[in-house]
mmCIF file with all atom_site columns, C-alpha atoms and ligand atoms in Angstrom:
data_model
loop_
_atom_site.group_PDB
_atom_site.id
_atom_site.type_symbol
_atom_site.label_atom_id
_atom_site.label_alt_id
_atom_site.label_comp_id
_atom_site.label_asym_id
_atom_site.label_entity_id
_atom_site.label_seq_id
_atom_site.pdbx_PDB_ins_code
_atom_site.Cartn_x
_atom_site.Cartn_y
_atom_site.Cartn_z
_atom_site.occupancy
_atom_site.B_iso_or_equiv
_atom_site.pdbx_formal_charge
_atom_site.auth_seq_id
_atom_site.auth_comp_id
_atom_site.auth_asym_id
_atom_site.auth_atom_id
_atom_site.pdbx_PDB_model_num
ATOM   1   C CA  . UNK A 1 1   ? -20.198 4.099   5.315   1.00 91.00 ? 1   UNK A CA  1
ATOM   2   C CA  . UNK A 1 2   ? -16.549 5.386   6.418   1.00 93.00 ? 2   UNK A CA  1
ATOM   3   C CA  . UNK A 1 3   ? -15.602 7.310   3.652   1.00 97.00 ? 3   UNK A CA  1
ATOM   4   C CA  . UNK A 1 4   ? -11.656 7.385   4.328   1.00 98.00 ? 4   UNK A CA  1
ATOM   5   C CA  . UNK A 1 5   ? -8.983  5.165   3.231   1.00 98.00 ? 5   UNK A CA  1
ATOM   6   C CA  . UNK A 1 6   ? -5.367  4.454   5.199   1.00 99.00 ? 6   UNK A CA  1
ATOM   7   C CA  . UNK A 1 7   ? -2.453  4.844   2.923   1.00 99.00 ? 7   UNK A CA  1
ATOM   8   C CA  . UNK A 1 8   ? 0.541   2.719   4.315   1.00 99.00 ? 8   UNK A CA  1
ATOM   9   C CA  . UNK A 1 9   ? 4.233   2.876   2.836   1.00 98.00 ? 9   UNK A CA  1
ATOM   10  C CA  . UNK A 1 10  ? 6.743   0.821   4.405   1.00 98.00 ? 10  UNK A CA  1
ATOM   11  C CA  . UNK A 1 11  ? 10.476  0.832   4.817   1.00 98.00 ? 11  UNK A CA  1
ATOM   12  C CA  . UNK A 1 12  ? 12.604  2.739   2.661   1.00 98.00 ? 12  UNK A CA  1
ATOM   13  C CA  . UNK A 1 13  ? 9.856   4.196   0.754   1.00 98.00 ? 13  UNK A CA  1
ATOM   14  C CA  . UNK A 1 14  ? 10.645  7.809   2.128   1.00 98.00 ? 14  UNK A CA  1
ATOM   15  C CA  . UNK A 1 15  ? 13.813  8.061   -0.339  1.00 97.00 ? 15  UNK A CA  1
ATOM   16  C CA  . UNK A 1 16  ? 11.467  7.577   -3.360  1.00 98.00 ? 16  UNK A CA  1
ATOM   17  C CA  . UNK A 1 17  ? 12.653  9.781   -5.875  1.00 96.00 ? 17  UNK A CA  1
ATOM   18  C CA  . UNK A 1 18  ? 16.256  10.366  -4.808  1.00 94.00 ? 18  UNK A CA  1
ATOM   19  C CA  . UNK A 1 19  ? 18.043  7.324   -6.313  1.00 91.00 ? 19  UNK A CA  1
ATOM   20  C CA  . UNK A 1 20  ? 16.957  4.128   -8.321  1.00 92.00 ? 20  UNK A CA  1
ATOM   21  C CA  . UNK A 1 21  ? 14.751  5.991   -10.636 1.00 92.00 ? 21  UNK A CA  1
ATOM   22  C CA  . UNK A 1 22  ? 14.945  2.982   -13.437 1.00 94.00 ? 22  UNK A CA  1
ATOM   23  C CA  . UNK A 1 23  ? 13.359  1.108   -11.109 1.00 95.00 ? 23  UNK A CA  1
ATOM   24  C CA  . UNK A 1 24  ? 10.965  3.316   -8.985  1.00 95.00 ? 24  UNK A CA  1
ATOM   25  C CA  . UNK A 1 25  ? 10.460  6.349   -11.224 1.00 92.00 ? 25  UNK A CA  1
ATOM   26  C CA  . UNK A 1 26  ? 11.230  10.451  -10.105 1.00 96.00 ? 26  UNK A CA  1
ATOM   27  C CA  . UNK A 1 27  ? 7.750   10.980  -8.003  1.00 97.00 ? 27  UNK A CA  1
ATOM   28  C CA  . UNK A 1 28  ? 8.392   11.348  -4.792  1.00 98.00 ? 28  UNK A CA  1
ATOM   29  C CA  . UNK A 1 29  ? 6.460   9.991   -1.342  1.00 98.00 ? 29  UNK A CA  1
ATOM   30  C CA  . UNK A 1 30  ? 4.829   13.410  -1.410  1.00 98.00 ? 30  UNK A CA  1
ATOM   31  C CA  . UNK A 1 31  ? 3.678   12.616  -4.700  1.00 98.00 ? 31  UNK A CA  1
ATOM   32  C CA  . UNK A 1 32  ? 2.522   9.466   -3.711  1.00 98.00 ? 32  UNK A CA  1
ATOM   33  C CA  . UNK A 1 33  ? 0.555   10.710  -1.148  1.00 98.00 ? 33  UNK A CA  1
ATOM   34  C CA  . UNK A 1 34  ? -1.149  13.718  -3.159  1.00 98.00 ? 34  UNK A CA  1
ATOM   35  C CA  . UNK A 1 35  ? -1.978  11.529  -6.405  1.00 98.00 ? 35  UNK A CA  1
ATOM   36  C CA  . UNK A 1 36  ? -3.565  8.604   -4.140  1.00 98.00 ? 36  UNK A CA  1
ATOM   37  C CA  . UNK A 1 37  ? -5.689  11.368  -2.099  1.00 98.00 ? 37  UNK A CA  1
ATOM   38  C CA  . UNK A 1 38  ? -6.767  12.798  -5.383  1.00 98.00 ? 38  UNK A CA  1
ATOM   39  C CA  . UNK A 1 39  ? -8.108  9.384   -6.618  1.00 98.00 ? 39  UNK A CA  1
ATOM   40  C CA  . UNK A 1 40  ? -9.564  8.694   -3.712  1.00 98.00 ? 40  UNK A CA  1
ATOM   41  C CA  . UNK A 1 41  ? -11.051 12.238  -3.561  1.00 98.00 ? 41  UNK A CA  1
ATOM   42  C CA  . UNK A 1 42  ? -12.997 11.443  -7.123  1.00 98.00 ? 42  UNK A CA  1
ATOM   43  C CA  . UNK A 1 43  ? -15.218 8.803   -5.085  1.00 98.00 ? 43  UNK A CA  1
ATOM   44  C CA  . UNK A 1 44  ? -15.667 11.312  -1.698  1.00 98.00 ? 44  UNK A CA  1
ATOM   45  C CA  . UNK A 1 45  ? -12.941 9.541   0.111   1.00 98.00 ? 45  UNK A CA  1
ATOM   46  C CA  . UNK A 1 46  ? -10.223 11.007  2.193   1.00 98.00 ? 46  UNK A CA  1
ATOM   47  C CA  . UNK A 1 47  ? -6.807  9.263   3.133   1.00 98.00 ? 47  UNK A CA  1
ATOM   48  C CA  . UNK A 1 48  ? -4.748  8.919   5.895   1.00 98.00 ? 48  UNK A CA  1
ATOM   49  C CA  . UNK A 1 49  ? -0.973  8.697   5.045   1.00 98.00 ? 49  UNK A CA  1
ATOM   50  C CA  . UNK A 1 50  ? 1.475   7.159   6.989   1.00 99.00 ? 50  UNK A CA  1
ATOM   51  C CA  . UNK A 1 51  ? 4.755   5.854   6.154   1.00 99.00 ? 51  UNK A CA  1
ATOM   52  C CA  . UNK A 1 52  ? 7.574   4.646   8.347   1.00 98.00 ? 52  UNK A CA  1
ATOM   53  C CA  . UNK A 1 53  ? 10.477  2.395   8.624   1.00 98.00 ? 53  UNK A CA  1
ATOM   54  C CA  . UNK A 1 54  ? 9.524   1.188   11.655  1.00 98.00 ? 54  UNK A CA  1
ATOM   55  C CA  . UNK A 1 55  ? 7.516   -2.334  11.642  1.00 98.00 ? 55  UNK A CA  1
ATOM   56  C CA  . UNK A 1 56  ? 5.678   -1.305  14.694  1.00 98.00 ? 56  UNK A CA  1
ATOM   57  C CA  . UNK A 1 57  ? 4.548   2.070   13.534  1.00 98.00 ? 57  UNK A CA  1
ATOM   58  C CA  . UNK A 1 58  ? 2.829   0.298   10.716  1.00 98.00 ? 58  UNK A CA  1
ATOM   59  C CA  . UNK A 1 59  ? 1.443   -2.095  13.135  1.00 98.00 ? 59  UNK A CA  1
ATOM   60  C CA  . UNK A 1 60  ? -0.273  0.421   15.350  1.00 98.00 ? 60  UNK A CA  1
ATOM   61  C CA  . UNK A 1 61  ? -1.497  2.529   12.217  1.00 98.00 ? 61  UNK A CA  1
ATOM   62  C CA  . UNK A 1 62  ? -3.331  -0.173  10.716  1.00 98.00 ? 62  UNK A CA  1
ATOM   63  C CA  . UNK A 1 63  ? -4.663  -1.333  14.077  1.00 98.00 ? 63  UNK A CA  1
ATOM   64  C CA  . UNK A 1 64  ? -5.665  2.226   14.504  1.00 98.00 ? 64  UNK A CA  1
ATOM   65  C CA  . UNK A 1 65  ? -7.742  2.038   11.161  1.00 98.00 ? 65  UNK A CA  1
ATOM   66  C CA  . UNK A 1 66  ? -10.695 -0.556  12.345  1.00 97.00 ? 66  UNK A CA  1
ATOM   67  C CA  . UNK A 1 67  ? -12.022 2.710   14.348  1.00 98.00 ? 67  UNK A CA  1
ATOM   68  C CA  . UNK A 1 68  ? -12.315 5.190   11.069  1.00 98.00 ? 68  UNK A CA  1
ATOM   69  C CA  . UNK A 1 69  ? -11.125 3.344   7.733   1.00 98.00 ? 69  UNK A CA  1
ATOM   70  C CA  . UNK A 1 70  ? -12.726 1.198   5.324   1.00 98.00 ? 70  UNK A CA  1
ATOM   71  C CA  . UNK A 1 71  ? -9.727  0.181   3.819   1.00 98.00 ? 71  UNK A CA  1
ATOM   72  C CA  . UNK A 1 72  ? -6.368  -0.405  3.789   1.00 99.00 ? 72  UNK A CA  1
ATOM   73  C CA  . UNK A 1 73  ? -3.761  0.824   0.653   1.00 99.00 ? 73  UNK A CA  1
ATOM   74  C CA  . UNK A 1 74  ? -0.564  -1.026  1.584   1.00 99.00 ? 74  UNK A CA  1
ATOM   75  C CA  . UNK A 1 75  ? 2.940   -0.746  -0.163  1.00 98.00 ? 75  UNK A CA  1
ATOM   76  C CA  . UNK A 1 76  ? 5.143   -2.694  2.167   1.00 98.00 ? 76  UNK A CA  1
ATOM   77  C CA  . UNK A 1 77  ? 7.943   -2.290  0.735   1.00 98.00 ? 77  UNK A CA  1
ATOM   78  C CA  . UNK A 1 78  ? 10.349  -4.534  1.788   1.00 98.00 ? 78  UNK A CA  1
ATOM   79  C CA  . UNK A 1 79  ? 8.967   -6.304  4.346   1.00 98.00 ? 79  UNK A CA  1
ATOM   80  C CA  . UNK A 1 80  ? 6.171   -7.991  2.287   1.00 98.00 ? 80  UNK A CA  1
ATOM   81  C CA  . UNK A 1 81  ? 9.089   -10.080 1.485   1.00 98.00 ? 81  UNK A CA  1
ATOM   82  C CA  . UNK A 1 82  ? 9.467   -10.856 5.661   1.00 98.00 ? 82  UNK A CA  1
ATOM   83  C CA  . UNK A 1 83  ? 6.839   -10.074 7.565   1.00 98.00 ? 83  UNK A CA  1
ATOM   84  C CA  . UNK A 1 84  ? 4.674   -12.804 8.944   1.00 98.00 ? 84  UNK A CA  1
ATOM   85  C CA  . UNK A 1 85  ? 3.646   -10.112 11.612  1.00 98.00 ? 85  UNK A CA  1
ATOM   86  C CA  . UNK A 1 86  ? 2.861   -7.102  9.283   1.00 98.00 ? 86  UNK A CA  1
ATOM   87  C CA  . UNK A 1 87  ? 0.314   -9.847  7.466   1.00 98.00 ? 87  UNK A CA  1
ATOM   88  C CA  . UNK A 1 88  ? -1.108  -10.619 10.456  1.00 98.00 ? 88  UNK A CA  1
ATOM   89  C CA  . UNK A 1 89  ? -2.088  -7.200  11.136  1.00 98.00 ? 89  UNK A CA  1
ATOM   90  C CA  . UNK A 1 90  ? -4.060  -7.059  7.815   1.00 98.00 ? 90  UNK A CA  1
ATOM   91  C CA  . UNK A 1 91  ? -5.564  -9.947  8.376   1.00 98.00 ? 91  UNK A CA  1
ATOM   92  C CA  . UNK A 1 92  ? -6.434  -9.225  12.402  1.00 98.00 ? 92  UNK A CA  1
ATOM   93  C CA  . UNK A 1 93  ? -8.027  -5.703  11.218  1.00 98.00 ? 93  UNK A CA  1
ATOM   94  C CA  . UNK A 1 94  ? -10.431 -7.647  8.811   1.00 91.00 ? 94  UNK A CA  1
ATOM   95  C CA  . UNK A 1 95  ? -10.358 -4.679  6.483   1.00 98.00 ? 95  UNK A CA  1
ATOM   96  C CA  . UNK A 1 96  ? -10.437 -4.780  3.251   1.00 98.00 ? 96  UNK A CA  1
ATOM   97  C CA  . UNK A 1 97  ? -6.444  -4.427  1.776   1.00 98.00 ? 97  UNK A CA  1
ATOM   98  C CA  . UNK A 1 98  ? -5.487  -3.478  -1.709  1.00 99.00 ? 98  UNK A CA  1
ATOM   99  C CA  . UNK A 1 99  ? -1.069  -4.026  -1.949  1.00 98.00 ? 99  UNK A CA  1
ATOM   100 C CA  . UNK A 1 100 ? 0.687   -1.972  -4.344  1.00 98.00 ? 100 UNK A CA  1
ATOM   101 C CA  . UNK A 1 101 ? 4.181   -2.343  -5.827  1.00 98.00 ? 101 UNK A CA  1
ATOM   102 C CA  . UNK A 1 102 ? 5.619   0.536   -7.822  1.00 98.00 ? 102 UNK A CA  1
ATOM   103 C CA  . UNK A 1 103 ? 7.698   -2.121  -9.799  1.00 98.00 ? 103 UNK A CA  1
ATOM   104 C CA  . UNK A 1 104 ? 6.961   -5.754  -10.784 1.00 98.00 ? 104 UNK A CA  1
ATOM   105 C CA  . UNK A 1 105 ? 7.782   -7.752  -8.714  1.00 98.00 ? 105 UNK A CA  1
ATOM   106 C CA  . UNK A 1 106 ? 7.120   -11.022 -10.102 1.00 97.00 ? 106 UNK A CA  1
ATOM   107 C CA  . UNK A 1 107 ? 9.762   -10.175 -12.658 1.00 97.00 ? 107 UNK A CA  1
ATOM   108 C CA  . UNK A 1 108 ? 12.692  -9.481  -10.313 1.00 97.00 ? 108 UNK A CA  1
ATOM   109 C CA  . UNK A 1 109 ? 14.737  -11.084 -7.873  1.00 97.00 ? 109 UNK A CA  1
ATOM   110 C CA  . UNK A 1 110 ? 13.539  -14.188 -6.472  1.00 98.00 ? 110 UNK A CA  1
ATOM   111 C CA  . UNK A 1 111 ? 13.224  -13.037 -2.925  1.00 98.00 ? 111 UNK A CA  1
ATOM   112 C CA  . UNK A 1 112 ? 10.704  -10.648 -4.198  1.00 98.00 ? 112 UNK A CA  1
ATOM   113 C CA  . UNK A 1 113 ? 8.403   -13.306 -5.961  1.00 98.00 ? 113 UNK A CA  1
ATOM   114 C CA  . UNK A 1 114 ? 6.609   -13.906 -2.352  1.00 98.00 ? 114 UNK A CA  1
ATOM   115 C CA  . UNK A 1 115 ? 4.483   -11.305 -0.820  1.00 98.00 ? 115 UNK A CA  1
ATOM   116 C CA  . UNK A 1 116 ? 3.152   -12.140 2.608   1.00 98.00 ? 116 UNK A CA  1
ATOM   117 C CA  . UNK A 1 117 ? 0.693   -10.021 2.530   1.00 98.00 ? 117 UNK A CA  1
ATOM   118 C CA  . UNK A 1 118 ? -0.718  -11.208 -1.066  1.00 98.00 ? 118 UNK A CA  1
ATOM   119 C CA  . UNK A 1 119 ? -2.888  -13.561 0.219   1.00 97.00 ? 119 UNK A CA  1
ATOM   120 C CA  . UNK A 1 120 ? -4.676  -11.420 2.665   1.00 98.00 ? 120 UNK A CA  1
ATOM   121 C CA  . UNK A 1 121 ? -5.256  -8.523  -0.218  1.00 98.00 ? 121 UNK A CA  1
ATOM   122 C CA  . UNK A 1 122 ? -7.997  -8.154  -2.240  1.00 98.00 ? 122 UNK A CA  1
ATOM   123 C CA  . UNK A 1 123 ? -6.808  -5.765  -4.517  1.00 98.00 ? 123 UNK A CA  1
ATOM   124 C CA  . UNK A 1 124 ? -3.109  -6.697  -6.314  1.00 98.00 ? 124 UNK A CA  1
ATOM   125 C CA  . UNK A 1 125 ? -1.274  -3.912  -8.392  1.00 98.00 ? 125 UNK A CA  1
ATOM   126 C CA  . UNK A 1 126 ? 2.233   -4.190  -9.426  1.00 98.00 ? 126 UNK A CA  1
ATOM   127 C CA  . UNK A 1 127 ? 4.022   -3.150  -11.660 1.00 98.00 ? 127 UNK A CA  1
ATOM   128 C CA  . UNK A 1 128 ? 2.875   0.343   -12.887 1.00 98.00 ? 128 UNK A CA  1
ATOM   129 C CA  . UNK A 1 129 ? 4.845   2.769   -11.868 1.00 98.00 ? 129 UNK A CA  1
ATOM   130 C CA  . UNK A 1 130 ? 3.236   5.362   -9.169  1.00 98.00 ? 130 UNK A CA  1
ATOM   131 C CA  . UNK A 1 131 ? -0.138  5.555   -10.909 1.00 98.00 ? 131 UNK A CA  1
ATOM   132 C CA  . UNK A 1 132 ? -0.429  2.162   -9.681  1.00 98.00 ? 132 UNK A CA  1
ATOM   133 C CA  . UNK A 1 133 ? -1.985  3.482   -6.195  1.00 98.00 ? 133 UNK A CA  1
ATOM   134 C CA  . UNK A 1 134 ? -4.335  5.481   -7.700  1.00 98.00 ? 134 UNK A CA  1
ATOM   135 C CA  . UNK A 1 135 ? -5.716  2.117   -9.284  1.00 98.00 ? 135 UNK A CA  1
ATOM   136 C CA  . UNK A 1 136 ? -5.428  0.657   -6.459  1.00 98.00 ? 136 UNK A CA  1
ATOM   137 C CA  . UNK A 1 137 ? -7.704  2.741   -4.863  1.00 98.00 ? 137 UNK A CA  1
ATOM   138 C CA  . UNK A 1 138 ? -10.422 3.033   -7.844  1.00 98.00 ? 138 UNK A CA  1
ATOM   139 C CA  . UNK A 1 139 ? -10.294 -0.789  -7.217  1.00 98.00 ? 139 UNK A CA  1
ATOM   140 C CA  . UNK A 1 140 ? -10.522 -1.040  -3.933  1.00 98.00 ? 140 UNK A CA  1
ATOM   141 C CA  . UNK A 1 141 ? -13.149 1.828   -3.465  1.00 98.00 ? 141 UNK A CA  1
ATOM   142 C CA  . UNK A 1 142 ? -15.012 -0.648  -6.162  1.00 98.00 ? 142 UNK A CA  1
ATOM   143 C CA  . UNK A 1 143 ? -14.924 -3.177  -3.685  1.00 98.00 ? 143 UNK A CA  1
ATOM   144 C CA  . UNK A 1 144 ? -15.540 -1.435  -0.466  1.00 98.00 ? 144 UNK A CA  1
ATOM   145 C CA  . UNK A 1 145 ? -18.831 0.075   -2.440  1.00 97.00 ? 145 UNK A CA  1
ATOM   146 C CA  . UNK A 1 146 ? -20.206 -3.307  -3.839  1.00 94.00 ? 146 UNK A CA  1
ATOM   147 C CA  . UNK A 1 147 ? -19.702 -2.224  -7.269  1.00 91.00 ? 147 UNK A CA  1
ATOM   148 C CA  . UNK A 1 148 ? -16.854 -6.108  -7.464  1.00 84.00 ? 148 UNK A CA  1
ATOM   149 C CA  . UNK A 1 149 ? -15.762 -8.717  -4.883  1.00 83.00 ? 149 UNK A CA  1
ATOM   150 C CA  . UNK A 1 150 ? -12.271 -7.916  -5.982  1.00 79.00 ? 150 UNK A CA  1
HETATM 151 O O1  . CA2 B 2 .   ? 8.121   -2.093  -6.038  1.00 58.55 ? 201 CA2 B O1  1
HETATM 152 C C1  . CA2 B 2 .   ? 7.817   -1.745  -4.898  1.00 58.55 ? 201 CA2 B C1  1
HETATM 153 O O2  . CA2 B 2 .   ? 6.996   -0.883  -4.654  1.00 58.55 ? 201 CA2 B O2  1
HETATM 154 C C2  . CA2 B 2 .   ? 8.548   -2.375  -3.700  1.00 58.55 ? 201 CA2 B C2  1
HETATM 155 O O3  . CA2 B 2 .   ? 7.583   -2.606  -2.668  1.00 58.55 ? 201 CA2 B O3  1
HETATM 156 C C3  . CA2 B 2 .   ? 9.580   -1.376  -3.234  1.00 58.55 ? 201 CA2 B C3  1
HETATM 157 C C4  . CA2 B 2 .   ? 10.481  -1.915  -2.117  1.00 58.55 ? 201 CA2 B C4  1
HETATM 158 C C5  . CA2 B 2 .   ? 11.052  -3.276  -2.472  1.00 58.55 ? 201 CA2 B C5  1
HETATM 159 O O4  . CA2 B 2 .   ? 11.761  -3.811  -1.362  1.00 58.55 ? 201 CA2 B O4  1
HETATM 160 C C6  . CA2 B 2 .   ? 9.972   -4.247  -2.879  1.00 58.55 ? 201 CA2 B C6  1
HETATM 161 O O5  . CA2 B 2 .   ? 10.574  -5.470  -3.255  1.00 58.55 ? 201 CA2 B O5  1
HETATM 162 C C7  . CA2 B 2 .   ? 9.174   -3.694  -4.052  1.00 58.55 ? 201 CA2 B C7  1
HETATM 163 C C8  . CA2 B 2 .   ? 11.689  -1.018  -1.848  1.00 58.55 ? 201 CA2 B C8  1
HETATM 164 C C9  . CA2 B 2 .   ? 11.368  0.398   -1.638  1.00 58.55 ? 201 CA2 B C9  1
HETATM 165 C C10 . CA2 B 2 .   ? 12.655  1.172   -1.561  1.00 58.55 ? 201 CA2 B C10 1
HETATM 166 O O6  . CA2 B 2 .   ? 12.473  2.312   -2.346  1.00 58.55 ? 201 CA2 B O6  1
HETATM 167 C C11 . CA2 B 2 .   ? 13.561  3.062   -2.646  1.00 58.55 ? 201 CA2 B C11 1
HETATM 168 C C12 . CA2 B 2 .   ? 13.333  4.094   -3.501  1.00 58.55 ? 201 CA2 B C12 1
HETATM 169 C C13 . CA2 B 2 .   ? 14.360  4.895   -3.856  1.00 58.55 ? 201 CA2 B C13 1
HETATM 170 C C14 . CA2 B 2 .   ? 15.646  4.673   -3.354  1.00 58.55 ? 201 CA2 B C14 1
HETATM 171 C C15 . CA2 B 2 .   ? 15.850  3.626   -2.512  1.00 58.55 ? 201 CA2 B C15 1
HETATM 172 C C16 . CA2 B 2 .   ? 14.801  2.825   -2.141  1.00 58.55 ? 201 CA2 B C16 1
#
């Protein structure tokens, strides 16, 4: 078994931790990155991080992770409010996907109530904070091991 995880932040998630902090908390995308390779490090898994706001880097990394991932940690930020072709990706790769949200989205604006990618996720976590990836990744390391189906 592949024993490494891709890590995907979209758009806009580089300024985490310089403004909106009621909403999105202090950490930064550093943080991000370090607390969701230490959660995957308690299971023997290592992560590959990549963030950009550029759809088509996102498209290429997760393309790139059929050859050495079993898995897929998404936040798309933004564009899992737009992006037909950022779900298709997901669902071309046929990897298992877990999507995060720092904040809950189901309880903000409308236009955030629909994720694109939600539906081609196995693993939905929303709503707490940072710490949410490194669920994210206990649950989707879960699946990706046999121990659920989701
Ligand atoms: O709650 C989340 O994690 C979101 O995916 C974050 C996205 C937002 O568009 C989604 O609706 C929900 C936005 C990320 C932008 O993050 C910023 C952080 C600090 C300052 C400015 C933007």
């Amino acid at each position: 078994m592949i024993r490494r995880l891709l890590l995907v932040n979209g758009p806009n998630l580089n300024l985490l931790g310089t403004r909106e902090p009621e909403i999105y908390g202090t950490a930064t995308l550093a943080d991000v990155e370090e607390l969701t390779r230490e959660a995957a490090g308690r299971f023997g898994f290592e992560v590959r991080a990549v963030q950009s706001n550029h759809e088509g880097v996102l498209l290429d990394a997760i393309h790139d992770a059929r050859a050495d991932c079993s898995g897929i940690v998404i936040n798309p930020g933004g564009l899992s409010h737009t992006s037909v072709v950022l779900r298709d990706a997901l669902a071309g790769v046929a990897l298992p996907v877990a999507e995060v949200h720092i904040s809950d989205i189901a309880a903000r604006e409308p236009f955030r109530q629909h994720s694109y990618v939600a539906d081609v996720a196995i693993v939905h976590v929303a709503g707490e904070g940072v710490a949410g990836y490194a669920t994210a990744v206990e649950r989707l390391i879960a699946v990706i091991t046999g121990q659920t189906d989701g």
